[in-house]
Amino acid sequence: MNREKDSDLRQLESELPSLTAEIQALAHRHQGNSRALLALLRALEQTHRDIHEGLFQASLPSNRQQLYALLRDIEESGGWPYIERMRLRSFLSNLPDFGIQATDTSSEE
């Protein structure tokens, strides 16, 4: 069973670069179009959520040895995946000054 999982992992690792390049090319085709890029980011976030909450959680180890091996692999191979959301303050700082002054600086989102 481990050999089958290792083979699946190797196949996935060989497919990921082309998938990543395709996503990058899609983003570059829409460079300058914030609405299109936002749609792409939303799709990536939803895909991340679907995989995490469905397939990944269902595949979690059922014993300590497997859990330890997974945690060790996460640590050794780059940590936990994370999709960062831009904070509203950062978003606003990238906009041109329209003469609008913030009235409440106590919350960022």
Short mmCIF file of C-alpha atoms in Angstrom, two decimals:
data_model
loop_
_atom_site.label_atom_id
_atom_site.label_comp_id
_atom_site.label_asym_id
_atom_site.label_seq_id
_atom_site.Cartn_x
_atom_site.Cartn_y
_atom_site.Cartn_z
CA MET A 1 0.00 0.00 0.00
CA ASN A 2 2.87 2.39 0.74
CA ARG A 3 4.35 1.66 -2.70
CA GLU A 4 1.04 2.58 -4.31
CA LYS A 5 0.86 5.81 -2.31
CA ASP A 6 4.49 6.64 -3.17
CA SER A 7 3.76 6.02 -6.85
CA ASP A 8 0.68 8.27 -6.66
CA LEU A 9 2.75 10.98 -4.97
CA ARG A 10 5.48 10.78 -7.63
CA GLN A 11 2.86 11.03 -10.38
CA LEU A 12 1.24 14.04 -8.68
CA GLU A 13 4.63 15.73 -8.22
CA SER A 14 5.33 15.29 -11.94
CA GLU A 15 1.93 16.82 -12.86
CA LEU A 16 2.04 19.80 -10.48
CA PRO A 17 4.63 21.92 -12.35
CA SER A 18 2.52 21.98 -15.54
CA LEU A 19 -0.64 22.75 -13.56
CA THR A 20 1.14 25.55 -11.71
CA ALA A 21 2.49 26.93 -14.99
CA GLU A 22 -1.01 26.88 -16.45
CA ILE A 23 -2.41 28.83 -13.48
CA GLN A 24 0.47 31.33 -13.75
CA ALA A 25 -0.15 31.75 -17.48
CA LEU A 26 -3.84 32.33 -16.81
CA ALA A 27 -3.00 34.98 -14.22
CA HIS A 28 -0.54 36.69 -16.60
CA ARG A 29 -3.14 36.75 -19.39
CA HIS A 30 -5.37 38.76 -17.05
CA GLN A 31 -2.63 41.01 -15.69
CA GLY A 32 -4.07 44.44 -14.97
CA ASN A 33 -7.64 43.13 -14.69
CA SER A 34 -8.26 43.13 -10.96
CA ARG A 35 -11.74 41.61 -11.25
CA ALA A 36 -10.49 38.66 -13.29
CA LEU A 37 -7.54 38.11 -10.94
CA LEU A 38 -9.88 38.30 -7.95
CA ALA A 39 -12.07 35.64 -9.58
CA LEU A 40 -8.98 33.46 -10.03
CA LEU A 41 -7.94 33.96 -6.39
CA ARG A 42 -11.46 33.08 -5.24
CA ALA A 43 -11.43 29.91 -7.34
CA LEU A 44 -8.05 28.90 -5.91
CA GLU A 45 -9.25 29.59 -2.36
CA GLN A 46 -12.43 27.55 -2.92
CA THR A 47 -10.43 24.70 -4.41
CA HIS A 48 -8.08 24.81 -1.41
CA ARG A 49 -11.06 24.73 0.97
CA ASP A 50 -12.74 21.86 -0.92
CA ILE A 51 -9.60 19.73 -0.87
CA HIS A 52 -8.79 20.57 2.75
CA GLU A 53 -12.26 20.10 4.24
CA GLY A 54 -13.22 17.11 2.14
CA LEU A 55 -10.54 14.92 0.66
CA PHE A 56 -7.65 15.81 2.96
CA GLN A 57 -9.53 15.46 6.24
CA ALA A 58 -10.99 12.14 5.09
CA SER A 59 -7.47 10.89 4.34
CA LEU A 60 -5.96 11.73 7.74
CA PRO A 61 -4.11 8.91 9.52
CA SER A 62 -5.94 6.59 11.86
CA ASN A 63 -3.01 5.70 14.13
CA ARG A 64 -0.12 7.44 15.88
CA GLN A 65 2.64 6.09 13.66
CA GLN A 66 0.93 7.32 10.49
CA LEU A 67 0.15 10.67 12.13
CA TYR A 68 3.77 11.06 13.20
CA ALA A 69 4.95 10.23 9.66
CA LEU A 70 2.55 12.80 8.19
CA LEU A 71 3.61 15.51 10.64
CA ARG A 72 7.27 14.77 9.97
CA ASP A 73 6.62 14.99 6.23
CA ILE A 74 4.81 18.33 6.64
CA GLU A 75 7.73 19.70 8.63
CA GLU A 76 10.40 18.41 6.25
CA SER A 77 8.68 19.41 3.02
CA GLY A 78 7.79 23.04 3.62
CA GLY A 79 5.14 23.27 6.26
CA TRP A 80 1.41 23.70 6.08
CA PRO A 81 -0.12 25.26 2.93
CA TYR A 82 -1.72 28.62 3.50
CA ILE A 83 -3.63 31.01 1.28
CA GLU A 84 -3.16 34.53 2.57
CA ARG A 85 -5.96 37.05 2.37
CA MET A 86 -5.08 40.65 1.78
CA ARG A 87 -6.08 42.84 4.70
CA LEU A 88 -8.41 45.71 3.94
CA ARG A 89 -5.83 48.24 5.13
CA SER A 90 -3.22 46.81 2.72
CA PHE A 91 -5.77 46.82 -0.08
CA LEU A 92 -6.66 50.44 0.56
CA SER A 93 -3.01 51.50 0.77
CA ASN A 94 -2.56 50.31 -2.83
CA LEU A 95 -5.40 52.49 -4.13
CA PRO A 96 -4.85 56.00 -5.42
CA ASP A 97 -5.72 58.80 -3.00
CA PHE A 98 -9.29 59.84 -3.71
CA GLY A 99 -9.34 62.35 -0.87
CA ILE A 100 -11.17 59.93 1.40
CA GLN A 101 -10.07 59.93 5.01
CA ALA A 102 -10.53 56.95 7.28
CA THR A 103 -12.91 57.61 10.14
CA ASP A 104 -12.32 54.45 12.13
CA THR A 105 -8.84 52.94 12.38
CA SER A 106 -9.68 50.45 15.12
CA SER A 107 -10.55 47.56 12.80
CA GLU A 108 -8.63 46.33 9.82
CA GLU A 109 -11.22 44.02 8.24
#
